[in-house]
Amino acid sequence: MKKLSVLAIAFAAFAMAACTGQKGNQTTDEADSLKSFEQEQIEANIKMQIDSISAELGKLDKLPFLKEGDGGITLTKEEKQVKPEYLLNANVAEEATTLAEKYRLLSALTVDKKIAALYEMPVEDYDKAISKLSADINDPSFKALEDTNSLYETTNTLYDAMNENGRINYFWQLAAASLVEELYIVNQNSDKFLSVFNDEAASNVTYRIILLLDAIQRLQEYDPEIKPVAEALAPLNVLNATSVAELKTQLAEAKSHIEAARKALVK
């Protein structure tokens, strides 16, 4: 059975489970619907499904081109001389105003710092920006991580900590921004960055998108701030690759969608 079939089955299972957790007619008035997100607002069944989706996400390895050591990218001396011009400038951290924007930029900048380091570019500005955003956000969940530079990995450890601190909505902000930034970067030099992918890693990208879309679509009923994230990610559902060759083709075809999503999430 192809991996795509497995993904479809998993997605259908999540969808069927959600049917029993649909909210009925809202009794709160319009003003209440605009309140800031509070984790306890989530119905128990929806919360259970989001927890399950996160557990699935946590089983996936990070994208291979971000790995260090065996299985990761190795650049030649000549390749390192051609510095990437597509990375975010660290000073974008100054432009973030809302908490959601700060979480998303924090995640995207940790991805870009990895690429900058790969090309032996200075990373001091990234360190300063990441430290500033972390301080502004002041999320005690980050203490569960050995290194805040690994935020983009969106592990079960991070989810559990953010769940404990009532911030799971922001976990999905982090996860969405990191994936979009990763896809954007891969598209800039797909020959190189996809060279360390195998078919399983390629199909895991598809699965990651399915999981993110599922969780975020569920949460947008409770959190107005996550609705733009759902809208930005929705066009990426065209990515359904089960092989490296398919992923390369589909990323190229979805280039404008990925760029638009990036602009929406880390503008």
PDB file of C-alpha atoms in Angstrom:
ATOM      1  CA  MET A   1       0.000   0.000   0.000  1.00  0.00           C
ATOM      2  CA  LYS A   2       1.347   3.388  -0.914  1.00  0.00           C
ATOM      3  CA  LYS A   3       2.127   5.819   1.870  1.00  0.00           C
ATOM      4  CA  LEU A   4      -0.501   8.196   0.455  1.00  0.00           C
ATOM      5  CA  SER A   5      -3.179   5.595   1.109  1.00  0.00           C
ATOM      6  CA  VAL A   6      -2.005   5.325   4.687  1.00  0.00           C
ATOM      7  CA  LEU A   7      -2.160   9.093   5.009  1.00  0.00           C
ATOM      8  CA  ALA A   8      -5.664   9.180   3.592  1.00  0.00           C
ATOM      9  CA  ILE A   9      -6.794   6.544   6.059  1.00  0.00           C
ATOM     10  CA  ALA A  10      -5.232   8.441   8.942  1.00  0.00           C
ATOM     11  CA  PHE A  11      -6.830  11.679   7.809  1.00  0.00           C
ATOM     12  CA  ALA A  12     -10.233   9.989   7.478  1.00  0.00           C
ATOM     13  CA  ALA A  13      -9.887   8.568  10.979  1.00  0.00           C
ATOM     14  CA  PHE A  14      -9.226  12.004  12.394  1.00  0.00           C
ATOM     15  CA  ALA A  15     -12.160  13.460  10.472  1.00  0.00           C
ATOM     16  CA  MET A  16     -14.573  10.742  11.617  1.00  0.00           C
ATOM     17  CA  ALA A  17     -13.513  11.200  15.217  1.00  0.00           C
ATOM     18  CA  ALA A  18     -14.102  14.924  14.913  1.00  0.00           C
ATOM     19  CA  CYS A  19     -17.696  14.420  13.795  1.00  0.00           C
ATOM     20  CA  THR A  20     -18.661  13.382  17.310  1.00  0.00           C
ATOM     21  CA  GLY A  21     -17.074  16.507  18.708  1.00  0.00           C
ATOM     22  CA  GLN A  22     -18.742  19.157  16.544  1.00  0.00           C
ATOM     23  CA  LYS A  23     -20.043  22.098  18.501  1.00  0.00           C
ATOM     24  CA  GLY A  24     -23.748  22.719  18.446  1.00  0.00           C
ATOM     25  CA  ASN A  25     -25.358  26.139  18.166  1.00  0.00           C
ATOM     26  CA  GLN A  26     -23.272  28.717  19.943  1.00  0.00           C
ATOM     27  CA  THR A  27     -24.910  30.234  23.003  1.00  0.00           C
ATOM     28  CA  THR A  28     -22.235  32.857  23.637  1.00  0.00           C
ATOM     29  CA  ASP A  29     -22.812  36.288  22.208  1.00  0.00           C
ATOM     30  CA  GLU A  30     -20.714  37.866  19.478  1.00  0.00           C
ATOM     31  CA  ALA A  31     -18.517  39.722  21.926  1.00  0.00           C
ATOM     32  CA  ASP A  32     -17.594  36.485  23.700  1.00  0.00           C
ATOM     33  CA  SER A  33     -16.562  34.925  20.394  1.00  0.00           C
ATOM     34  CA  LEU A  34     -13.873  37.587  20.027  1.00  0.00           C
ATOM     35  CA  LYS A  35     -12.224  36.853  23.370  1.00  0.00           C
ATOM     36  CA  SER A  36      -8.626  35.784  23.389  1.00  0.00           C
ATOM     37  CA  PHE A  37      -7.997  32.074  23.172  1.00  0.00           C
ATOM     38  CA  GLU A  38      -8.197  30.122  26.385  1.00  0.00           C
ATOM     39  CA  GLN A  39      -7.248  26.480  26.299  1.00  0.00           C
ATOM     40  CA  GLU A  40     -10.102  25.453  28.565  1.00  0.00           C
ATOM     41  CA  GLN A  41     -12.546  26.644  25.890  1.00  0.00           C
ATOM     42  CA  ILE A  42     -11.758  23.605  23.767  1.00  0.00           C
ATOM     43  CA  GLU A  43     -14.271  20.823  24.024  1.00  0.00           C
ATOM     44  CA  ALA A  44     -12.842  17.687  25.561  1.00  0.00           C
ATOM     45  CA  ASN A  45     -13.273  15.596  22.427  1.00  0.00           C
ATOM     46  CA  ILE A  46     -11.656  18.184  20.165  1.00  0.00           C
ATOM     47  CA  LYS A  47      -8.815  18.540  22.646  1.00  0.00           C
ATOM     48  CA  MET A  48      -8.327  14.768  22.604  1.00  0.00           C
ATOM     49  CA  GLN A  49      -8.129  14.769  18.813  1.00  0.00           C
ATOM     50  CA  ILE A  50      -5.621  17.650  18.784  1.00  0.00           C
ATOM     51  CA  ASP A  51      -3.502  15.775  21.316  1.00  0.00           C
ATOM     52  CA  SER A  52      -3.580  12.716  19.035  1.00  0.00           C
ATOM     53  CA  ILE A  53      -2.580  14.759  16.009  1.00  0.00           C
ATOM     54  CA  SER A  54       0.330  16.238  17.939  1.00  0.00           C
ATOM     55  CA  ALA A  55       1.452  12.745  18.967  1.00  0.00           C
ATOM     56  CA  GLU A  56       1.503  11.732  15.301  1.00  0.00           C
ATOM     57  CA  LEU A  57       3.444  14.863  14.385  1.00  0.00           C
ATOM     58  CA  GLY A  58       5.974  14.152  17.089  1.00  0.00           C
ATOM     59  CA  LYS A  59       6.762  10.754  15.556  1.00  0.00           C
ATOM     60  CA  LEU A  60       8.048  12.341  12.363  1.00  0.00           C
ATOM     61  CA  ASP A  61      11.727  13.076  11.922  1.00  0.00           C
ATOM     62  CA  LYS A  62      12.716  16.628  11.121  1.00  0.00           C
ATOM     63  CA  LEU A  63      13.281  17.302   7.454  1.00  0.00           C
ATOM     64  CA  PRO A  64      16.586  15.644   6.457  1.00  0.00           C
ATOM     65  CA  PHE A  65      18.298  18.780   5.171  1.00  0.00           C
ATOM     66  CA  LEU A  66      18.183  20.195   8.716  1.00  0.00           C
ATOM     67  CA  LYS A  67      19.825  17.185  10.314  1.00  0.00           C
ATOM     68  CA  GLU A  68      23.385  17.336  11.546  1.00  0.00           C
ATOM     69  CA  GLY A  69      25.917  14.581  10.963  1.00  0.00           C
ATOM     70  CA  ASP A  70      24.935  11.380   9.184  1.00  0.00           C
ATOM     71  CA  GLY A  71      21.993  11.861   6.877  1.00  0.00           C
ATOM     72  CA  GLY A  72      22.292  15.626   6.829  1.00  0.00           C
ATOM     73  CA  ILE A  73      23.459  18.077   4.198  1.00  0.00           C
ATOM     74  CA  THR A  74      27.158  18.560   3.522  1.00  0.00           C
ATOM     75  CA  LEU A  75      28.248  21.547   1.466  1.00  0.00           C
ATOM     76  CA  THR A  76      31.478  21.770  -0.466  1.00  0.00           C
ATOM     77  CA  LYS A  77      33.810  24.719   0.003  1.00  0.00           C
ATOM     78  CA  GLU A  78      32.628  26.107  -3.324  1.00  0.00           C
ATOM     79  CA  GLU A  79      28.950  25.739  -2.406  1.00  0.00           C
ATOM     80  CA  LYS A  80      29.509  27.586   0.861  1.00  0.00           C
ATOM     81  CA  GLN A  81      30.878  30.544  -1.058  1.00  0.00           C
ATOM     82  CA  VAL A  82      27.496  31.151  -2.717  1.00  0.00           C
ATOM     83  CA  LYS A  83      25.604  32.573   0.252  1.00  0.00           C
ATOM     84  CA  PRO A  84      21.802  32.245   0.250  1.00  0.00           C
ATOM     85  CA  GLU A  85      19.973  35.536  -0.233  1.00  0.00           C
ATOM     86  CA  TYR A  86      16.536  34.146   0.550  1.00  0.00           C
ATOM     87  CA  LEU A  87      16.831  33.881   4.328  1.00  0.00           C
ATOM     88  CA  LEU A  88      14.895  36.196   6.607  1.00  0.00           C
ATOM     89  CA  ASN A  89      16.808  39.182   7.895  1.00  0.00           C
ATOM     90  CA  ALA A  90      17.122  38.868  11.650  1.00  0.00           C
ATOM     91  CA  ASN A  91      15.781  42.387  12.140  1.00  0.00           C
ATOM     92  CA  VAL A  92      12.278  41.228  11.165  1.00  0.00           C
ATOM     93  CA  ALA A  93      11.958  40.341  14.848  1.00  0.00           C
ATOM     94  CA  GLU A  94      11.534  44.066  15.515  1.00  0.00           C
ATOM     95  CA  GLU A  95       8.416  44.140  13.345  1.00  0.00           C
ATOM     96  CA  ALA A  96       6.478  41.482  15.244  1.00  0.00           C
ATOM     97  CA  THR A  97       3.708  43.025  17.336  1.00  0.00           C
ATOM     98  CA  THR A  98       1.283  40.275  18.328  1.00  0.00           C
ATOM     99  CA  LEU A  99       2.192  37.230  20.362  1.00  0.00           C
ATOM    100  CA  ALA A 100       1.259  34.952  17.459  1.00  0.00           C
ATOM    101  CA  GLU A 101       3.598  36.858  15.118  1.00  0.00           C
ATOM    102  CA  LYS A 102       6.422  36.554  17.622  1.00  0.00           C
ATOM    103  CA  TYR A 103       5.972  32.796  17.950  1.00  0.00           C
ATOM    104  CA  ARG A 104       5.934  32.349  14.176  1.00  0.00           C
ATOM    105  CA  LEU A 105       8.993  34.502  13.607  1.00  0.00           C
ATOM    106  CA  LEU A 106      10.845  32.762  16.413  1.00  0.00           C
ATOM    107  CA  SER A 107      10.246  29.420  14.728  1.00  0.00           C
ATOM    108  CA  ALA A 108      11.144  30.634  11.235  1.00  0.00           C
ATOM    109  CA  LEU A 109      14.324  32.344  12.418  1.00  0.00           C
ATOM    110  CA  THR A 110      15.553  29.173  14.132  1.00  0.00           C
ATOM    111  CA  VAL A 111      15.215  27.419  10.772  1.00  0.00           C
ATOM    112  CA  ASP A 112      17.054  30.193   8.958  1.00  0.00           C
ATOM    113  CA  LYS A 113      19.818  30.231  11.548  1.00  0.00           C
ATOM    114  CA  LYS A 114      20.461  26.546  10.789  1.00  0.00           C
ATOM    115  CA  ILE A 115      20.848  27.327   7.093  1.00  0.00           C
ATOM    116  CA  ALA A 116      23.029  30.365   7.766  1.00  0.00           C
ATOM    117  CA  ALA A 117      25.317  28.228   9.915  1.00  0.00           C
ATOM    118  CA  LEU A 118      25.392  25.569   7.207  1.00  0.00           C
ATOM    119  CA  TYR A 119      26.812  28.159   4.813  1.00  0.00           C
ATOM    120  CA  GLU A 120      29.192  29.441   7.520  1.00  0.00           C
ATOM    121  CA  MET A 121      27.473  32.812   7.639  1.00  0.00           C
ATOM    122  CA  PRO A 122      27.504  34.941  10.819  1.00  0.00           C
ATOM    123  CA  VAL A 123      24.647  33.960  13.134  1.00  0.00           C
ATOM    124  CA  GLU A 124      25.078  36.517  15.906  1.00  0.00           C
ATOM    125  CA  ASP A 125      22.150  38.619  14.672  1.00  0.00           C
ATOM    126  CA  TYR A 126      19.961  35.529  14.594  1.00  0.00           C
ATOM    127  CA  ASP A 127      20.984  34.703  18.151  1.00  0.00           C
ATOM    128  CA  LYS A 128      20.059  38.212  19.301  1.00  0.00           C
ATOM    129  CA  ALA A 129      16.715  38.134  17.501  1.00  0.00           C
ATOM    130  CA  ILE A 130      15.859  34.680  18.835  1.00  0.00           C
ATOM    131  CA  SER A 131      16.790  35.721  22.375  1.00  0.00           C
ATOM    132  CA  LYS A 132      14.702  38.876  22.119  1.00  0.00           C
ATOM    133  CA  LEU A 133      11.654  37.069  20.802  1.00  0.00           C
ATOM    134  CA  SER A 134      11.998  34.369  23.459  1.00  0.00           C
ATOM    135  CA  ALA A 135      12.162  37.031  26.165  1.00  0.00           C
ATOM    136  CA  ASP A 136       9.172  38.903  24.751  1.00  0.00           C
ATOM    137  CA  ILE A 137       7.116  35.722  24.518  1.00  0.00           C
ATOM    138  CA  ASN A 138       8.173  34.616  28.005  1.00  0.00           C
ATOM    139  CA  ASP A 139       6.784  31.112  27.596  1.00  0.00           C
ATOM    140  CA  PRO A 140       7.800  28.834  30.494  1.00  0.00           C
ATOM    141  CA  SER A 141       7.318  25.905  28.111  1.00  0.00           C
ATOM    142  CA  PHE A 142      10.676  26.670  26.511  1.00  0.00           C
ATOM    143  CA  LYS A 143      12.392  25.527  29.684  1.00  0.00           C
ATOM    144  CA  ALA A 144      11.524  21.961  28.674  1.00  0.00           C
ATOM    145  CA  LEU A 145      13.922  22.271  25.740  1.00  0.00           C
ATOM    146  CA  GLU A 146      17.650  21.943  26.004  1.00  0.00           C
ATOM    147  CA  ASP A 147      18.071  24.562  23.291  1.00  0.00           C
ATOM    148  CA  THR A 148      15.490  27.107  22.057  1.00  0.00           C
ATOM    149  CA  ASN A 149      17.178  26.881  18.658  1.00  0.00           C
ATOM    150  CA  SER A 150      15.388  23.552  18.256  1.00  0.00           C
ATOM    151  CA  LEU A 151      11.905  25.078  18.526  1.00  0.00           C
ATOM    152  CA  TYR A 152      11.176  24.420  14.868  1.00  0.00           C
ATOM    153  CA  GLU A 153      11.289  20.675  15.550  1.00  0.00           C
ATOM    154  CA  THR A 154       7.925  20.900  17.382  1.00  0.00           C
ATOM    155  CA  THR A 155       8.517  17.774  19.436  1.00  0.00           C
ATOM    156  CA  ASN A 156       6.173  16.008  21.823  1.00  0.00           C
ATOM    157  CA  THR A 157       8.250  17.462  24.649  1.00  0.00           C
ATOM    158  CA  LEU A 158       7.461  20.974  23.515  1.00  0.00           C
ATOM    159  CA  TYR A 159       3.778  20.188  22.919  1.00  0.00           C
ATOM    160  CA  ASP A 160       3.389  18.652  26.377  1.00  0.00           C
ATOM    161  CA  ALA A 161       4.990  21.679  27.991  1.00  0.00           C
ATOM    162  CA  MET A 162       2.856  24.140  26.031  1.00  0.00           C
ATOM    163  CA  ASN A 163      -0.213  22.060  26.820  1.00  0.00           C
ATOM    164  CA  GLU A 164       0.663  22.242  30.491  1.00  0.00           C
ATOM    165  CA  ASN A 165       1.028  26.021  30.245  1.00  0.00           C
ATOM    166  CA  GLY A 166      -2.172  26.599  28.297  1.00  0.00           C
ATOM    167  CA  ARG A 167      -0.455  27.569  25.055  1.00  0.00           C
ATOM    168  CA  ILE A 168      -1.163  24.754  22.617  1.00  0.00           C
ATOM    169  CA  ASN A 169      -2.624  27.202  20.115  1.00  0.00           C
ATOM    170  CA  TYR A 170       0.806  28.806  19.844  1.00  0.00           C
ATOM    171  CA  PHE A 171       2.410  25.400  19.383  1.00  0.00           C
ATOM    172  CA  TRP A 172       0.547  25.155  16.077  1.00  0.00           C
ATOM    173  CA  GLN A 173       1.655  28.675  15.157  1.00  0.00           C
ATOM    174  CA  LEU A 174       5.251  27.511  15.648  1.00  0.00           C
ATOM    175  CA  ALA A 175       4.703  24.307  13.709  1.00  0.00           C
ATOM    176  CA  ALA A 176       3.045  26.053  10.758  1.00  0.00           C
ATOM    177  CA  ALA A 177       5.719  28.732  10.424  1.00  0.00           C
ATOM    178  CA  SER A 178       8.604  26.272  10.628  1.00  0.00           C
ATOM    179  CA  LEU A 179       7.158  23.964   7.974  1.00  0.00           C
ATOM    180  CA  VAL A 180       6.407  26.804   5.570  1.00  0.00           C
ATOM    181  CA  GLU A 181       9.899  28.213   6.036  1.00  0.00           C
ATOM    182  CA  GLU A 182      11.417  24.776   5.441  1.00  0.00           C
ATOM    183  CA  LEU A 183       9.414  24.239   2.253  1.00  0.00           C
ATOM    184  CA  TYR A 184      10.341  27.709   1.048  1.00  0.00           C
ATOM    185  CA  ILE A 185      14.042  27.041   1.622  1.00  0.00           C
ATOM    186  CA  VAL A 186      13.965  23.631  -0.049  1.00  0.00           C
ATOM    187  CA  ASN A 187      12.414  25.235  -3.116  1.00  0.00           C
ATOM    188  CA  GLN A 188      15.332  27.657  -3.427  1.00  0.00           C
ATOM    189  CA  ASN A 189      17.788  24.842  -4.137  1.00  0.00           C
ATOM    190  CA  SER A 190      15.796  21.644  -4.459  1.00  0.00           C
ATOM    191  CA  ASP A 191      18.580  19.741  -6.211  1.00  0.00           C
ATOM    192  CA  LYS A 192      20.810  20.153  -3.177  1.00  0.00           C
ATOM    193  CA  PHE A 193      18.348  20.110  -0.307  1.00  0.00           C
ATOM    194  CA  LEU A 194      16.323  17.168  -1.597  1.00  0.00           C
ATOM    195  CA  SER A 195      19.463  15.141  -2.238  1.00  0.00           C
ATOM    196  CA  VAL A 196      19.320  13.815   1.344  1.00  0.00           C
ATOM    197  CA  PHE A 197      15.618  12.886   1.181  1.00  0.00           C
ATOM    198  CA  ASN A 198      14.355   9.374   0.564  1.00  0.00           C
ATOM    199  CA  ASP A 199      10.792   8.494  -0.410  1.00  0.00           C
ATOM    200  CA  GLU A 200       9.724   8.031   3.204  1.00  0.00           C
ATOM    201  CA  ALA A 201      10.988  11.490   4.128  1.00  0.00           C
ATOM    202  CA  ALA A 202       9.162  12.939   1.122  1.00  0.00           C
ATOM    203  CA  SER A 203       5.871  11.285   2.061  1.00  0.00           C
ATOM    204  CA  ASN A 204       6.337  12.485   5.639  1.00  0.00           C
ATOM    205  CA  VAL A 205       6.210  16.044   4.332  1.00  0.00           C
ATOM    206  CA  THR A 206       2.757  15.240   2.957  1.00  0.00           C
ATOM    207  CA  TYR A 207       1.709  13.699   6.242  1.00  0.00           C
ATOM    208  CA  ARG A 208       3.007  16.702   8.189  1.00  0.00           C
ATOM    209  CA  ILE A 209       0.873  19.030   6.071  1.00  0.00           C
ATOM    210  CA  ILE A 210      -2.213  16.856   6.604  1.00  0.00           C
ATOM    211  CA  LEU A 211      -1.681  16.864  10.360  1.00  0.00           C
ATOM    212  CA  LEU A 212      -1.109  20.612  10.568  1.00  0.00           C
ATOM    213  CA  LEU A 213      -4.146  21.425   8.456  1.00  0.00           C
ATOM    214  CA  ASP A 214      -6.314  19.100  10.508  1.00  0.00           C
ATOM    215  CA  ALA A 215      -5.273  20.532  13.877  1.00  0.00           C
ATOM    216  CA  ILE A 216      -5.382  24.167  12.809  1.00  0.00           C
ATOM    217  CA  GLN A 217      -8.772  23.829  11.136  1.00  0.00           C
ATOM    218  CA  ARG A 218     -10.144  22.419  14.389  1.00  0.00           C
ATOM    219  CA  LEU A 219      -8.605  25.188  16.489  1.00  0.00           C
ATOM    220  CA  GLN A 220      -9.762  28.110  14.366  1.00  0.00           C
ATOM    221  CA  GLU A 221     -13.252  27.815  15.855  1.00  0.00           C
ATOM    222  CA  TYR A 222     -11.768  28.709  19.222  1.00  0.00           C
ATOM    223  CA  ASP A 223      -8.895  31.007  18.327  1.00  0.00           C
ATOM    224  CA  PRO A 224      -9.462  33.900  15.874  1.00  0.00           C
ATOM    225  CA  GLU A 225      -5.683  34.453  15.615  1.00  0.00           C
ATOM    226  CA  ILE A 226      -5.150  31.058  14.006  1.00  0.00           C
ATOM    227  CA  LYS A 227      -7.657  31.571  11.191  1.00  0.00           C
ATOM    228  CA  PRO A 228      -5.122  33.411   8.977  1.00  0.00           C
ATOM    229  CA  VAL A 229      -2.741  30.493   9.504  1.00  0.00           C
ATOM    230  CA  ALA A 230      -5.388  28.044   8.316  1.00  0.00           C
ATOM    231  CA  GLU A 231      -6.018  30.197   5.249  1.00  0.00           C
ATOM    232  CA  ALA A 232      -2.295  30.452   4.485  1.00  0.00           C
ATOM    233  CA  LEU A 233      -1.750  26.701   4.760  1.00  0.00           C
ATOM    234  CA  ALA A 234      -4.867  25.556   2.907  1.00  0.00           C
ATOM    235  CA  PRO A 235      -3.367  25.878  -0.618  1.00  0.00           C
ATOM    236  CA  LEU A 236      -0.524  23.560   0.418  1.00  0.00           C
ATOM    237  CA  ASN A 237      -2.904  20.607   0.398  1.00  0.00           C
ATOM    238  CA  VAL A 238      -1.867  20.157  -3.246  1.00  0.00           C
ATOM    239  CA  LEU A 239       1.335  18.587  -1.930  1.00  0.00           C
ATOM    240  CA  ASN A 240       0.608  14.863  -1.769  1.00  0.00           C
ATOM    241  CA  ALA A 241       3.950  13.393  -2.819  1.00  0.00           C
ATOM    242  CA  THR A 242       4.939   9.851  -1.911  1.00  0.00           C
ATOM    243  CA  SER A 243       8.394   9.998  -3.486  1.00  0.00           C
ATOM    244  CA  VAL A 244      11.278  12.424  -3.777  1.00  0.00           C
ATOM    245  CA  ALA A 245      10.657  12.893  -7.495  1.00  0.00           C
ATOM    246  CA  GLU A 246       7.014  13.761  -6.886  1.00  0.00           C
ATOM    247  CA  LEU A 247       7.900  16.126  -4.075  1.00  0.00           C
ATOM    248  CA  LYS A 248      10.406  18.005  -6.212  1.00  0.00           C
ATOM    249  CA  THR A 249       7.861  18.456  -9.005  1.00  0.00           C
ATOM    250  CA  GLN A 250       5.050  19.438  -6.666  1.00  0.00           C
ATOM    251  CA  LEU A 251       7.169  21.938  -4.732  1.00  0.00           C
ATOM    252  CA  ALA A 252       8.051  23.669  -7.984  1.00  0.00           C
ATOM    253  CA  GLU A 253       4.402  23.724  -9.051  1.00  0.00           C
ATOM    254  CA  ALA A 254       3.316  25.060  -5.652  1.00  0.00           C
ATOM    255  CA  LYS A 255       6.042  27.715  -5.501  1.00  0.00           C
ATOM    256  CA  SER A 256       3.623  30.641  -5.538  1.00  0.00           C
ATOM    257  CA  HIS A 257       1.460  29.030  -2.819  1.00  0.00           C
ATOM    258  CA  ILE A 258       4.490  28.462  -0.591  1.00  0.00           C
ATOM    259  CA  GLU A 259       5.739  32.012  -1.105  1.00  0.00           C
ATOM    260  CA  ALA A 260       2.287  33.407  -0.317  1.00  0.00           C
ATOM    261  CA  ALA A 261       2.070  31.295   2.840  1.00  0.00           C
ATOM    262  CA  ARG A 262       5.482  32.482   3.953  1.00  0.00           C
ATOM    263  CA  LYS A 263       4.547  36.096   3.356  1.00  0.00           C
ATOM    264  CA  ALA A 264       1.357  35.642   5.351  1.00  0.00           C
ATOM    265  CA  LEU A 265       3.009  33.940   8.319  1.00  0.00           C
ATOM    266  CA  VAL A 266       6.331  35.765   8.686  1.00  0.00           C
ATOM    267  CA  LYS A 267       5.691  39.118   7.023  1.00  0.00           C
TER     268      LYS A 267
END
